[in-house]
Structure formats: structure tokens, C-alpha cells
Coordinates of C-alpha atoms in Angstrom, one line a residue:
Chain A
M1 CA 0.0 -10.9 -44.8
T2 CA 0.2 -8.6 -47.8
S3 CA 3.5 -7.2 -49.0
D4 CA 1.9 -3.8 -49.0
S5 CA 1.3 -3.6 -45.4
T6 CA 4.7 -5.4 -44.6
A7 CA 6.3 -2.6 -46.4
S8 CA 4.4 0.1 -44.5
V9 CA 5.6 -1.5 -41.2
A10 CA 9.2 -1.6 -42.5
A11 CA 8.9 2.1 -43.5
G12 CA 8.0 2.9 -40.1
G13 CA 4.3 4.0 -41.0
A14 CA 1.2 2.7 -39.5
P15 CA 0.3 -0.8 -40.7
K16 CA -2.9 -0.9 -42.7
E17 CA -5.6 -3.4 -41.9
A18 CA -5.2 -6.4 -44.0
Q19 CA -8.9 -6.7 -44.4
P20 CA -11.0 -3.6 -43.9
R21 CA -14.2 -3.9 -42.4
P22 CA -17.2 -2.5 -44.2
G23 CA -18.6 0.5 -42.1
A24 CA -15.3 0.9 -40.4
R25 CA -14.7 4.8 -40.8
R26 CA -11.0 4.6 -40.8
R27 CA -8.3 2.0 -40.7
H28 CA -7.9 -0.1 -37.8
G29 CA -4.8 1.1 -36.1
P30 CA -2.9 -1.1 -33.8
P31 CA -3.1 -0.3 -29.9
G32 CA -1.3 2.9 -29.4
E33 CA -3.2 4.8 -32.1
P34 CA -5.5 7.5 -30.7
R35 CA -8.8 5.8 -30.5
A36 CA -11.9 6.6 -28.9
I37 CA -12.3 2.7 -28.4
A38 CA -10.2 3.0 -25.2
Y39 CA -13.2 4.5 -23.4
L40 CA -15.2 1.4 -23.8
Y41 CA -12.3 -0.5 -22.0
I42 CA -12.0 1.7 -19.1
L43 CA -15.7 2.4 -18.6
P44 CA -16.6 -0.7 -16.8
G45 CA -13.8 -0.1 -14.4
F46 CA -14.6 3.6 -13.9
V47 CA -18.1 3.1 -13.3
V48 CA -17.3 0.7 -10.4
L49 CA -14.6 3.2 -9.1
T50 CA -16.9 6.2 -9.3
L51 CA -19.8 4.3 -7.4
F52 CA -17.8 2.5 -4.7
L53 CA -14.8 4.7 -4.2
L54 CA -15.1 8.3 -5.6
A55 CA -18.7 8.9 -4.4
P56 CA -18.2 7.7 -1.0
L57 CA -15.1 9.8 -0.8
A58 CA -17.0 12.9 -1.8
Y59 CA -19.9 12.0 0.7
A60 CA -17.1 11.6 3.3
V61 CA -16.0 15.2 2.7
W62 CA -19.7 16.2 2.8
L63 CA -20.5 14.4 5.9
S64 CA -17.2 15.8 7.8
L65 CA -18.9 19.2 7.8
F66 CA -21.8 17.9 10.0
E67 CA -22.5 16.9 13.4
W68 CA -24.6 13.7 12.9
D69 CA -25.5 10.4 15.0
G70 CA -26.4 8.5 11.7
L71 CA -30.1 8.7 12.4
S72 CA -31.6 12.1 13.0
P73 CA -30.9 15.1 10.7
G74 CA -27.6 16.3 11.1
T75 CA -26.4 19.7 12.1
W76 CA -24.0 21.9 9.8
V77 CA -20.8 22.6 11.7
G78 CA -18.6 23.6 8.9
L79 CA -14.8 23.0 9.7
Q80 CA -15.6 22.5 13.4
N81 CA -14.9 18.8 13.3
Y82 CA -11.5 19.4 11.5
V83 CA -10.8 21.9 14.6
D84 CA -11.8 19.4 17.0
V85 CA -9.7 16.6 15.8
L86 CA -6.6 18.6 15.4
T87 CA -6.9 20.5 18.8
D88 CA -8.6 18.0 21.1
P89 CA -5.8 16.0 23.0
T90 CA -8.1 12.9 23.1
L91 CA -8.9 13.1 19.5
R92 CA -5.2 13.8 18.4
A93 CA -3.7 10.9 20.7
P94 CA -4.4 8.1 18.1
F95 CA -2.6 10.0 15.4
L96 CA 0.5 10.2 17.9
H97 CA -0.2 6.4 18.6
A98 CA -0.2 5.8 14.9
L99 CA 3.2 7.2 14.6
V100 CA 4.7 5.3 17.4
L101 CA 3.3 2.2 15.4
V102 CA 5.1 3.4 12.2
V103 CA 8.5 3.1 14.1
F104 CA 7.6 -0.6 14.8
F105 CA 5.7 -1.5 11.7
S106 CA 8.0 0.2 9.4
L107 CA 11.4 1.6 10.4
I108 CA 12.6 -1.3 12.5
P109 CA 11.3 -3.8 9.8
V110 CA 13.3 -1.8 7.2
V111 CA 16.5 -1.7 9.2
L112 CA 16.2 -5.5 10.0
G113 CA 15.3 -6.5 6.4
L114 CA 18.3 -4.5 5.3
L115 CA 20.6 -6.0 7.7
A116 CA 19.5 -9.7 7.1
A117 CA 19.4 -9.3 3.3
S118 CA 22.8 -7.9 3.0
L119 CA 24.2 -10.7 5.2
L120 CA 22.5 -13.2 3.1
M121 CA 23.9 -11.6 0.0
R122 CA 27.5 -12.0 1.3
S123 CA 27.0 -15.5 2.4
T124 CA 27.3 -18.8 0.5
V125 CA 25.1 -20.4 3.0
R126 CA 22.4 -22.3 1.1
G127 CA 18.5 -22.3 1.8
R128 CA 17.7 -18.6 1.1
G129 CA 14.9 -19.6 -1.2
I130 CA 13.1 -21.5 1.5
F131 CA 13.9 -18.6 4.0
Q132 CA 12.3 -16.2 1.5
A133 CA 9.4 -18.2 1.3
V134 CA 9.1 -18.6 5.3
V135 CA 9.5 -15.2 6.2
F136 CA 6.7 -14.0 3.9
V137 CA 4.2 -16.2 5.5
P138 CA 3.0 -13.6 8.0
Q139 CA 1.9 -11.5 5.2
V140 CA -0.5 -14.3 4.0
I141 CA -2.5 -14.8 7.1
A142 CA -5.7 -12.9 8.1
L143 CA -4.8 -10.4 10.8
T144 CA -7.7 -11.8 12.8
V145 CA -5.8 -15.1 13.0
V146 CA -2.5 -13.2 13.8
A147 CA -4.2 -11.3 16.5
V148 CA -5.6 -14.7 18.1
A149 CA -1.9 -16.0 18.0
W150 CA -0.1 -13.0 19.5
K151 CA -2.8 -12.5 22.0
R152 CA -1.8 -15.8 23.5
I153 CA 1.9 -15.2 23.1
L154 CA 1.6 -12.0 24.9
A155 CA -0.9 -13.2 27.6
P156 CA 0.1 -13.1 31.4
D157 CA 0.7 -16.8 31.2
G158 CA 1.9 -16.8 27.6
P159 CA 5.1 -18.2 26.1
L160 CA 6.8 -14.7 26.2
N161 CA 6.5 -14.3 29.9
D162 CA 7.6 -18.0 30.3
V163 CA 10.8 -17.0 28.5
L164 CA 11.2 -14.1 30.5
R165 CA 10.7 -16.0 33.8
A166 CA 13.2 -18.9 32.5
I167 CA 15.9 -16.6 31.9
G168 CA 15.4 -14.7 35.3
L169 CA 13.8 -11.5 34.1
D170 CA 10.6 -12.3 36.3
G171 CA 10.4 -8.4 36.8
L172 CA 9.6 -7.9 33.2
A173 CA 6.9 -10.4 32.9
R174 CA 3.5 -8.8 32.7
G175 CA 0.2 -8.9 31.0
W176 CA 1.7 -7.0 27.9
L177 CA -1.7 -5.9 26.3
G178 CA -3.2 -5.0 29.7
D179 CA -0.5 -2.6 30.8
P180 CA -0.9 0.8 29.5
D181 CA 2.9 1.3 29.5
T182 CA 3.4 -1.6 27.1
A183 CA 0.1 -2.5 25.2
L184 CA 0.9 -0.1 22.1
V185 CA 4.5 -1.3 22.2
A186 CA 3.2 -4.9 22.1
I187 CA 1.0 -4.1 19.3
G188 CA 4.2 -2.7 17.7
I189 CA 6.1 -6.0 18.1
V190 CA 3.3 -7.7 16.1
G191 CA 3.7 -5.2 13.3
T192 CA 7.7 -5.8 13.4
W193 CA 6.9 -9.6 13.0
L194 CA 4.4 -8.7 10.1
G195 CA 6.8 -6.3 8.4
A196 CA 10.3 -7.6 8.7
G197 CA 9.9 -10.6 6.4
L198 CA 8.4 -8.6 3.7
C199 CA 11.3 -6.0 3.9
T200 CA 13.8 -8.9 3.9
V201 CA 12.2 -10.4 0.6
L202 CA 12.1 -7.1 -1.2
F203 CA 15.6 -6.2 -0.4
L204 CA 16.9 -9.6 -1.3
A205 CA 15.3 -9.5 -4.7
G206 CA 16.9 -6.0 -5.2
L207 CA 20.3 -7.0 -4.0
S208 CA 20.3 -10.2 -6.2
R209 CA 20.3 -7.8 -9.3
M210 CA 23.6 -6.6 -8.1
P211 CA 26.5 -8.3 -9.7
R212 CA 28.3 -10.5 -7.2
S213 CA 31.6 -8.9 -8.2
V214 CA 30.8 -5.6 -6.6
Y215 CA 30.6 -7.4 -3.1
D216 CA 33.8 -9.5 -3.9
A217 CA 35.8 -6.3 -4.7
A218 CA 34.4 -4.6 -1.7
R219 CA 35.6 -7.7 0.2
L220 CA 39.1 -7.3 -1.2
D221 CA 39.3 -3.8 -0.2
G222 CA 38.5 -4.8 3.2
V223 CA 35.2 -3.2 3.6
G224 CA 33.3 -4.4 6.6
F225 CA 29.7 -5.6 6.9
F226 CA 28.3 -2.4 8.1
R227 CA 30.0 -0.1 5.8
E228 CA 29.2 -2.5 3.1
T229 CA 25.5 -2.5 3.9
F230 CA 25.0 1.2 4.1
V231 CA 27.5 2.3 1.3
I232 CA 26.9 -0.4 -1.3
S233 CA 23.6 -2.2 -0.5
L234 CA 21.4 0.7 0.5
P235 CA 21.9 3.1 -2.3
S236 CA 21.1 0.4 -4.9
L237 CA 18.0 -0.4 -3.0
R238 CA 16.2 3.0 -3.7
N239 CA 13.3 1.5 -5.5
E240 CA 12.8 -1.5 -3.1
L241 CA 13.2 1.0 0.0
A242 CA 10.3 3.2 -1.5
V243 CA 8.1 0.1 -1.9
A244 CA 8.8 -1.5 1.4
L245 CA 8.3 2.0 3.3
T246 CA 5.2 2.6 1.5
L247 CA 3.6 -0.7 2.2
T248 CA 4.8 -0.8 5.8
M249 CA 3.9 2.7 6.7
V250 CA 0.4 2.6 5.2
A251 CA -0.1 -0.6 7.1
A252 CA 0.9 0.9 10.3
L253 CA -1.3 4.1 9.8
R254 CA -4.2 1.9 8.9
T255 CA -3.9 -0.7 11.8
F256 CA -7.2 -1.7 12.8
D257 CA -7.8 -5.4 13.0
L258 CA -4.9 -6.0 15.6
V259 CA -6.2 -3.2 17.8
Y260 CA -9.9 -4.2 17.6
L261 CA -9.1 -7.6 18.4
M262 CA -6.1 -7.5 20.7
T263 CA -6.9 -4.4 23.0
S264 CA -10.2 -2.6 21.8
G265 CA -8.2 0.6 22.1
G266 CA -7.3 0.1 25.8
P267 CA -6.3 0.0 28.4
G268 CA -7.4 3.5 29.0
G269 CA -7.2 4.5 25.2
A270 CA -3.5 3.6 25.2
T271 CA -3.8 1.9 22.0
A272 CA -6.6 4.1 20.3
V273 CA -5.4 4.3 16.7
P274 CA -7.0 6.5 14.1
A275 CA -8.8 3.5 12.1
Y276 CA -10.2 2.3 15.4
E277 CA -11.6 5.6 16.1
V278 CA -13.0 5.9 12.8
Y279 CA -15.1 2.8 13.4
M280 CA -15.9 3.4 17.1
K281 CA -17.0 7.1 16.7
S282 CA -18.9 6.4 13.3
M283 CA -20.5 3.1 13.9
R284 CA -20.9 2.8 17.7
Q285 CA -20.9 6.1 19.3
G286 CA -23.0 8.1 16.9
E287 CA -20.5 10.7 16.1
V288 CA -20.4 10.2 12.4
G289 CA -19.1 13.7 11.6
T290 CA -16.1 13.2 14.0
G291 CA -15.4 9.7 12.8
V292 CA -15.3 10.6 9.1
T293 CA -13.1 13.6 9.6
I294 CA -10.7 11.3 11.3
A295 CA -10.8 9.1 8.4
L296 CA -10.3 12.0 6.0
I297 CA -7.3 13.4 7.9
L298 CA -5.8 9.7 8.1
A299 CA -6.3 9.4 4.2
A300 CA -4.6 12.8 3.7
F301 CA -1.8 11.7 5.9
I302 CA -1.3 8.4 3.9
M303 CA -1.4 10.2 0.7
L304 CA 1.2 12.8 1.8
L305 CA 3.5 10.0 3.1
T306 CA 3.1 8.0 0.0
V307 CA 4.0 10.9 -2.4
L308 CA 6.9 11.8 -0.3
V309 CA 8.4 8.4 0.0
N310 CA 8.0 7.8 -3.6
R311 CA 10.2 10.6 -4.3
I312 CA 13.2 8.5 -2.8
P313 CA 13.9 6.7 -6.2
E314 CA 15.6 8.7 -8.7
R315 CA 13.6 8.9 -11.7
E316 CA 16.0 7.6 -14.3
E317 CA 13.4 5.5 -16.0
R318 CA 10.7 7.2 -18.2
Chain B
M1 CA 35.5 -15.5 -1.7
N2 CA 36.0 -16.9 1.6
E3 CA 33.5 -15.9 4.3
S4 CA 35.0 -15.9 7.7
R5 CA 33.6 -18.6 10.1
I6 CA 32.3 -16.1 12.4
E7 CA 30.4 -14.3 9.7
R8 CA 29.1 -17.7 8.4
S9 CA 27.8 -18.7 11.7
V10 CA 26.2 -15.4 12.2
T11 CA 24.3 -15.8 8.9
I12 CA 23.2 -19.2 9.8
V13 CA 21.9 -17.9 13.3
V14 CA 20.1 -15.1 11.5
L15 CA 18.4 -17.6 8.9
A16 CA 17.4 -19.9 11.9
L17 CA 16.1 -17.0 14.2
G18 CA 14.2 -15.4 11.3
T19 CA 12.6 -18.7 10.4
V20 CA 11.7 -19.5 13.9
A21 CA 10.3 -16.0 14.7
A22 CA 8.3 -16.1 11.3
L23 CA 6.8 -19.4 12.0
F24 CA 6.4 -19.5 15.7
P25 CA 3.0 -18.0 16.2
I26 CA 1.7 -20.3 13.5
A27 CA 3.3 -23.3 14.9
M28 CA 2.0 -22.5 18.4
I29 CA -1.6 -22.3 16.8
I30 CA -1.1 -25.5 14.9
A31 CA 0.1 -27.2 17.8
S32 CA -2.7 -26.0 20.2
A33 CA -5.4 -26.8 17.7
F34 CA -4.3 -30.5 17.9
L35 CA -4.4 -30.5 21.8
S36 CA -7.3 -31.0 24.2
D37 CA -8.1 -28.1 26.7
N38 CA -8.3 -30.8 29.5
P39 CA -4.8 -31.1 30.8
N40 CA -5.3 -34.8 31.6
E41 CA -6.0 -35.7 28.2
S42 CA -3.0 -36.3 26.2
G43 CA -2.0 -37.1 22.6
I44 CA -3.4 -35.4 19.1
V45 CA -7.0 -34.4 19.4
W46 CA -8.8 -34.2 15.9
T47 CA -12.2 -33.4 17.1
N48 CA -11.4 -29.7 17.9
F49 CA -11.7 -29.0 14.2
A50 CA -14.9 -30.5 13.9
T51 CA -16.4 -29.1 17.1
A52 CA -15.1 -25.5 16.0
W53 CA -16.6 -26.0 12.5
D54 CA -19.9 -26.8 13.9
Q55 CA -20.3 -24.5 16.9
G56 CA -18.5 -21.6 15.1
H57 CA -21.0 -22.0 12.1
F58 CA -17.9 -22.0 10.0
S59 CA -19.6 -23.9 7.0
T60 CA -21.6 -20.6 6.6
Y61 CA -18.7 -18.1 6.9
M62 CA -16.5 -20.2 4.7
R63 CA -19.2 -20.4 2.0
S64 CA -19.9 -16.5 2.3
S65 CA -16.2 -15.9 2.2
V66 CA -15.6 -18.2 -0.9
I67 CA -18.5 -16.4 -2.8
V68 CA -17.2 -13.1 -2.0
T69 CA -13.5 -13.8 -2.8
V70 CA -14.3 -15.6 -6.1
S71 CA -16.7 -12.8 -7.3
V72 CA -14.1 -10.0 -6.3
V73 CA -11.1 -12.0 -7.9
I74 CA -13.1 -12.6 -11.3
L75 CA -14.5 -9.1 -11.4
A76 CA -11.3 -7.1 -10.4
T77 CA -9.2 -9.2 -12.6
A78 CA -11.4 -8.7 -15.7
L79 CA -11.6 -4.9 -15.2
S80 CA -8.1 -4.5 -14.4
C81 CA -7.1 -6.2 -17.6
L82 CA -9.3 -4.0 -19.6
L83 CA -8.3 -0.9 -17.8
G84 CA -4.6 -2.0 -17.9
Y85 CA -4.8 -2.6 -21.8
A86 CA -6.3 0.8 -22.3
F87 CA -3.8 2.7 -20.2
G88 CA -1.0 0.6 -21.3
T89 CA -1.4 0.5 -25.0
M90 CA -3.8 3.1 -26.1
R91 CA -3.3 6.8 -26.3
F92 CA -6.6 8.8 -25.8
R93 CA -7.9 12.2 -24.6
G94 CA -7.8 12.5 -20.9
S95 CA -5.8 9.6 -20.3
S96 CA -3.4 11.3 -17.9
V97 CA -6.3 12.9 -15.9
L98 CA -8.1 9.5 -15.5
F99 CA -4.9 8.1 -14.7
Y100 CA -4.5 10.4 -11.7
V101 CA -7.8 9.6 -10.5
L102 CA -6.7 5.9 -10.5
L103 CA -3.9 7.0 -8.4
L104 CA -6.2 8.6 -6.0
G105 CA -7.8 5.3 -5.7
L106 CA -4.6 3.4 -5.0
M107 CA -3.9 5.9 -2.0
V108 CA -7.2 6.3 -0.3
P109 CA -7.4 3.5 2.3
N110 CA -10.8 1.9 2.8
E111 CA -11.1 3.3 6.3
A112 CA -11.8 6.6 4.6
I113 CA -14.7 5.4 2.6
V114 CA -16.3 2.6 4.5
V115 CA -18.4 4.7 6.8
P116 CA -20.0 7.0 4.1
L117 CA -20.4 4.0 1.7
Y118 CA -22.3 2.2 4.6
Y119 CA -24.7 5.1 4.9
Q120 CA -25.1 5.3 1.2
L121 CA -26.0 1.6 0.8
Q122 CA -28.1 1.7 4.0
E123 CA -30.2 4.2 2.1
L124 CA -30.7 2.1 -0.7
G125 CA -31.4 -0.9 1.4
Q126 CA -28.2 -2.5 0.2
T127 CA -26.3 -3.3 3.4
N128 CA -26.3 -7.1 4.6
T129 CA -25.9 -8.2 1.1
Y130 CA -23.1 -9.9 -0.9
Q131 CA -22.9 -7.0 -3.3
A132 CA -22.1 -4.7 -0.3
L133 CA -19.2 -6.9 0.3
I134 CA -18.0 -7.3 -3.3
F135 CA -18.2 -4.1 -5.2
P136 CA -16.3 -1.9 -2.8
Q137 CA -13.5 -4.6 -2.7
V138 CA -13.5 -4.7 -6.4
A139 CA -13.2 -0.7 -6.4
Q140 CA -10.4 -0.9 -3.9
S141 CA -8.5 -3.6 -5.8
L142 CA -8.8 -1.8 -9.3
A143 CA -6.1 0.8 -8.7
F144 CA -3.6 -1.5 -8.0
G145 CA -4.8 -4.0 -10.7
T146 CA -4.5 -1.3 -13.3
F147 CA -1.1 -0.2 -12.5
W148 CA 0.1 -4.0 -12.4
M149 CA -1.4 -4.7 -15.8
R150 CA -0.5 -1.4 -17.3
A151 CA 3.1 -2.2 -16.6
Y152 CA 2.7 -5.6 -18.2
F153 CA 1.1 -4.3 -21.2
R154 CA 3.7 -1.6 -21.7
G155 CA 6.4 -4.3 -21.6
T156 CA 4.8 -6.5 -24.3
S157 CA 6.3 -6.6 -27.8
R158 CA 4.9 -4.3 -30.3
E159 CA 5.9 -6.2 -33.1
L160 CA 3.8 -9.2 -32.0
V161 CA 0.7 -7.1 -31.6
E162 CA 1.4 -5.5 -34.9
A163 CA 1.8 -8.8 -36.5
A164 CA -1.4 -10.0 -35.1
R165 CA -3.1 -6.7 -36.2
L166 CA -1.9 -7.6 -39.7
D167 CA -3.5 -11.0 -39.5
G168 CA -6.7 -9.1 -39.1
A169 CA -7.2 -9.5 -35.1
G170 CA -9.3 -6.5 -33.6
H171 CA -8.0 -5.0 -30.6
F172 CA -10.1 -7.2 -28.3
R173 CA -8.9 -10.4 -29.9
V174 CA -5.2 -8.9 -29.6
L175 CA -6.0 -8.6 -25.9
W176 CA -7.8 -12.0 -25.5
S177 CA -5.9 -14.3 -27.6
V178 CA -2.4 -12.9 -27.8
L179 CA -1.5 -10.7 -24.8
L180 CA -3.5 -12.3 -21.9
P181 CA -2.2 -15.9 -22.6
M182 CA 1.3 -14.4 -22.6
G183 CA 0.7 -12.3 -19.4
R184 CA -0.3 -15.5 -17.2
P185 CA 2.5 -14.8 -14.7
A186 CA 1.7 -11.4 -14.1
I187 CA -2.1 -12.4 -14.0
I188 CA -1.3 -15.1 -11.7
T189 CA 0.4 -12.8 -9.1
M190 CA -2.4 -10.5 -9.3
V191 CA -5.0 -12.9 -8.6
V192 CA -3.2 -14.3 -5.7
L193 CA -3.0 -10.8 -4.2
F194 CA -6.7 -10.0 -4.8
S195 CA -7.6 -13.4 -3.2
M196 CA -5.4 -12.7 0.0
W197 CA -6.7 -9.0 0.3
T198 CA -10.3 -10.1 -0.1
W199 CA -10.2 -13.1 2.0
N200 CA -8.4 -11.4 4.9
E201 CA -10.2 -8.2 4.8
F202 CA -12.0 -7.4 8.1
L203 CA -13.3 -3.8 8.4
L204 CA -15.6 -4.1 5.4
P205 CA -17.6 -7.0 6.3
L206 CA -17.6 -5.7 9.9
V207 CA -19.3 -2.6 8.8
M208 CA -21.4 -3.9 6.0
I209 CA -22.8 -7.0 7.5
P210 CA -24.4 -5.5 11.0
S211 CA -27.0 -8.1 11.3
N212 CA -27.2 -11.0 8.6
E213 CA -25.1 -13.6 10.4
D214 CA -25.2 -15.9 7.1
L215 CA -23.2 -13.4 5.2
R216 CA -20.4 -12.9 7.7
T217 CA -17.0 -13.7 6.2
A218 CA -14.4 -16.2 7.9
P219 CA -12.4 -13.6 9.6
L220 CA -15.3 -11.9 11.0
G221 CA -16.8 -15.2 12.0
L222 CA -13.6 -15.9 13.9
T223 CA -13.8 -12.8 15.9
F224 CA -17.4 -13.6 17.3
F225 CA -16.3 -17.2 17.9
S226 CA -13.3 -15.8 19.8
G227 CA -15.7 -13.7 21.9
Q228 CA -17.8 -16.7 22.9
Y229 CA -15.0 -19.3 23.4
T230 CA -12.4 -17.3 25.4
G231 CA -12.0 -20.3 27.9
S232 CA -11.1 -22.6 25.0
P233 CA -7.8 -22.0 23.4
S234 CA -7.8 -25.1 21.4
L235 CA -11.0 -24.7 19.8
L236 CA -10.1 -21.0 19.1
A237 CA -6.8 -22.3 17.7
A238 CA -8.6 -24.8 15.5
A239 CA -11.1 -22.1 14.1
A240 CA -8.0 -19.7 13.4
L241 CA -6.5 -22.5 11.3
I242 CA -9.7 -23.0 9.5
V243 CA -9.6 -19.5 8.5
A244 CA -6.0 -19.1 7.7
L245 CA -5.8 -22.4 5.9
P246 CA -7.1 -21.6 2.4
M247 CA -4.7 -18.7 2.0
L248 CA -1.7 -20.5 3.2
V249 CA -2.5 -23.4 0.7
I250 CA -2.8 -20.9 -2.1
Y251 CA 0.3 -19.1 -1.0
L252 CA 2.3 -22.5 -0.8
I253 CA 1.1 -23.4 -4.4
A254 CA 1.8 -20.0 -5.8
Q255 CA 4.7 -19.1 -3.7
R256 CA 7.8 -19.4 -6.0
H257 CA 6.1 -17.8 -8.6
F258 CA 4.4 -15.2 -6.6
I259 CA 7.3 -13.8 -4.7
R260 CA 9.3 -13.2 -7.9
G261 CA 6.3 -11.6 -9.6
M262 CA 5.8 -9.3 -6.4
T263 CA 9.2 -8.3 -6.1
E264 CA 9.8 -7.6 -9.6
G265 CA 6.3 -5.9 -10.0
A266 CA 6.5 -3.8 -6.9
V267 CA 9.6 -2.3 -8.1
K268 CA 8.6 -1.9 -11.7
G269 CA 5.1 -0.8 -10.9

């Protein structure tokens, strides 16, 4: 290192390059300098992104303006597909089902995670590390496998009904996925199973940043568990809450694998969700325009929710 | 602080219930994979795995899944590092607009693009190919990867980078020899996430591989298997375990590291 360049760093100026390369028009600034070279770094990524994400997205918008069966030439229908999806009750129903799933995939897991995390934070019980690792496991397994397992649990002769019969609630036992009244809720329960661990892990991580003395002080003041949870834990978890809500809500709205494998949208359309309809309409029923329109409305919905939820954290940083 | 005895018991019950609830479905699958479908036959049965593997063509499906996952992880990681480096350490014209484009990529679900992509690729004769499985998945992963790596690069020490520059290192050398080795924890977390997303992806292979059975990925193969073997819960359980096992193993190996990285990164990013 030359003393000259050291001095320039010390003076707060941009360091000069120790060995200027022949042909380099200007000095080689450190990363952070305005440099056209950045484009070279982002080019490959943006090529892939453009070809496989942005172009299909633009094509989706184009396709949504047609009535098309995927084979013969399509018919221009303008915004009719959008009008149909928003006004036809059978096309609108999947979106309402998705909202029900948001409750089970997102809201219930967030509440459960919050309660579990703050209970564990108050406690000196050991084994929190193992618990964290274990409750995260559902996130790791392919949903196709999850579907296989839960289909068995919810079957007419499955463990859930065995338990109900064992405790004398025979009247409640049923084929959970085959009953139009319970099928959607049954899929929702799988979603709760998926999301609760994720939320707990996120909240535990957030709470462990809090000084323990805060809890001790609260305890001294005689603050009870629920007040502590909602007055002390919850406000300090704004960031984690936004992350947990985003991840679980998006998962709820995008539900496809579970429905495809567990109920095929049935019985009687009771579990038809948008992502499933996108697939059925576009790939199976020759209504590509309608399918793509559902997909775009779903995407818009997801974007809107993501933006809204991520306003929760106060932007103190940056 | 003393916790009351009641509260301590409640905590222990919650821990136990949570553990049982999280593991029960998996434990059930494991248990039934080792049992015979014939109620008269008792004891542990190992043949279910071999039977499921052979009859379900899982050697083909697993090979396909491994090829796709490894390709996606390598490509997506490399491109994310390049993108994150540029967005995290350099200032350039249009960077904020391009960043918003990436933000779009983070929010657009693949349900929205898989159908138009299918028809585009079909026109080019590219459906039923590995690239139809690999590149869309790379594109889906890039937005997250860029955010993730950008956050890492922003947090790196400027003094260190400047010292390296003074020693004559070019920007690529700074990236390759200084910043990437230091960023191993962040990169490992990202690699684990990319692997899981790719391995577990279902809709994309379902749509992109309409007819070539050899290219079916493991989760897709499982659904065809479950359609054929509805009468054999043990075989289905064995097949499900075969599909889930690679990611469970990766998770167990990376777990400690991974949960920390994920929770920190999720909040930071």
C-alpha cells in the first residue's frame, strides 16, 4: 500500500488505485462509485428475469383479453374476462374460499405463534432450541407429502375420527374431506399446522432480542400473561409480524398442491381456490383467458396485501 | 424470577403439544411405511421402500429432481450474488427503477405466469424439457436472492473492501475472494431455501411436463403413484418418505444455522 493512497483514504477522498491498469480510462473506484460496470453484473440476472418472468407476465395480460381454448385462434373480448370473474358467483367463490384459508393459514397461526413464543420467553424451561427446530419441520416437507399424510389423518377411518370416537364425540366423526361443510375447514387445519411453527420460530427470534429485564420488571409490576403478550411482546414484534403475515397470507392465497391432491376442488366446488381454478380452466377446460384472468387478479391481490402488510413496521431504519 | 408452578406446567404442556402436533403426521407416515398392508403380517417391513422405488419409477423421478434442483441452485445462487453485489455496493443510473422491477418479481406468484409461460414455451417446442423446469424456477428465486444478498453486501465492511482495492483487487476479485467467502452463512441459508423451494415445487412441473414421464420430478411422481396405489397405504407412505427425505436431511444438517439465518434475514431484508 502506498502512503499516497493511505493518505487519501484518511482524508476521506476516494482511494486511488495502487497500480493503474493501462487502458483504464479512469481510476478504478471502489464498489460504491458510480460505474457502468454494474450493468455487467445485473445483466445475466435480468435476462433470465425478463424471459421467464416479465415476458410471461406481459403475455398473461394479453391473454386475459381473449377468449381462447389454447388451440384455435382466440377471440378478442376486451375486459369481459375480468367482468366475468368479478361478477359470476361460481368464479368469485374461489376467492372467498381463499379468504377463509387466510384465517386458517395466517391469522390463527400468528395468534398461536404469538402465545407460544411469549409463553416460552417467560419461562426457564429448557429445550427451546429443539422445539424451534421441530416446529419448523412442516415447512421443509413437500406439500404433496403433507397432503398424503393429512389425507390419511382426515379419512373416515383415520386417526382424527378415532380420537373423536374414543372421547365419545362419535357424532362429530365424518369424512372430513368428503363433506362439503367441512372440506374447506379441513384444508384450513392443514394450513394451521403448516404456519403455526413458522410463526412461533419468527416470534421467538424477535422476542429473544428483547432484554430479559423488561419481562422481569413487568412481572414485578404484576402484569399478567395476556397483558404482557399484547402490551410488551406484540409491539416489539412489528417486523416479525409483517414477515409472518406476508409469508402465511401469500401461502394461503396461493394454495394449490393441497387442494389438487386432497379434494380436487370438491366436493361440489367447496374447496375450489383461485390457484386451482387457474390450472383447471387454463390447462384442462380450455378456458385459457378466464384462467389467466383469475391468475392476474390473484397476483394483484397478493401484491396489494404484501404492500399493505409491510406498512406495519415503522420505518425507523433507512 | 420465579415462575409459578402452574405457568411452568402450562409451558411444558405447550412445548409437548407443539412437538407432537408438528411431528405426528410425519411420524405416522414413517410408521406406516414400515408396516405391511396385510394386517396379519407383523413386524418391521423394509420391502415397502424397494417396492415403491421400483413400481413408482422413483429412480427416474429422483434423478430428474436432483438435476433440476442442482441446476437451479447453482444458477440462482450465482446470479443472485452478482445482482446483490451490484445493488448492494454500486450506484448506477436506473438502479432504483430496476430494483422496483425486482420487487415485482418478488410479489408475482408463479401461478400468474406458469400458464402463459407454458404456451410460450410450447410454441418454441420447449415444453417437456429440463430447461422448462429450470429457468422459470431460477427467475422465481432471483428476486428473493437479490434482496437477500443485497442486504448482506450492504452490511459488509467498507474498510475491508477499500483495503482490498488498494491492494489492486478488481471489483470481481473483491467479490470472489473477499466478500463471498465471508458471506458463507448468508449464502448457505439462501442455498438451503432455494433447494427446498425447487425440490418441493409442484405446479411448474405439473404444467411444463405434460407428457415426458422421464422428466417428472419426485413430488409430481408421488401424485401419479398415489393415484395408482390408493389401496396400499404403506407403499404410498414409503413413496412419500422417499420424496421428503432429501430435504429433511438437508434441513437437519443446516438447521441450527438455517433458522438463525432465516429469522435474522427475514427481518433485516
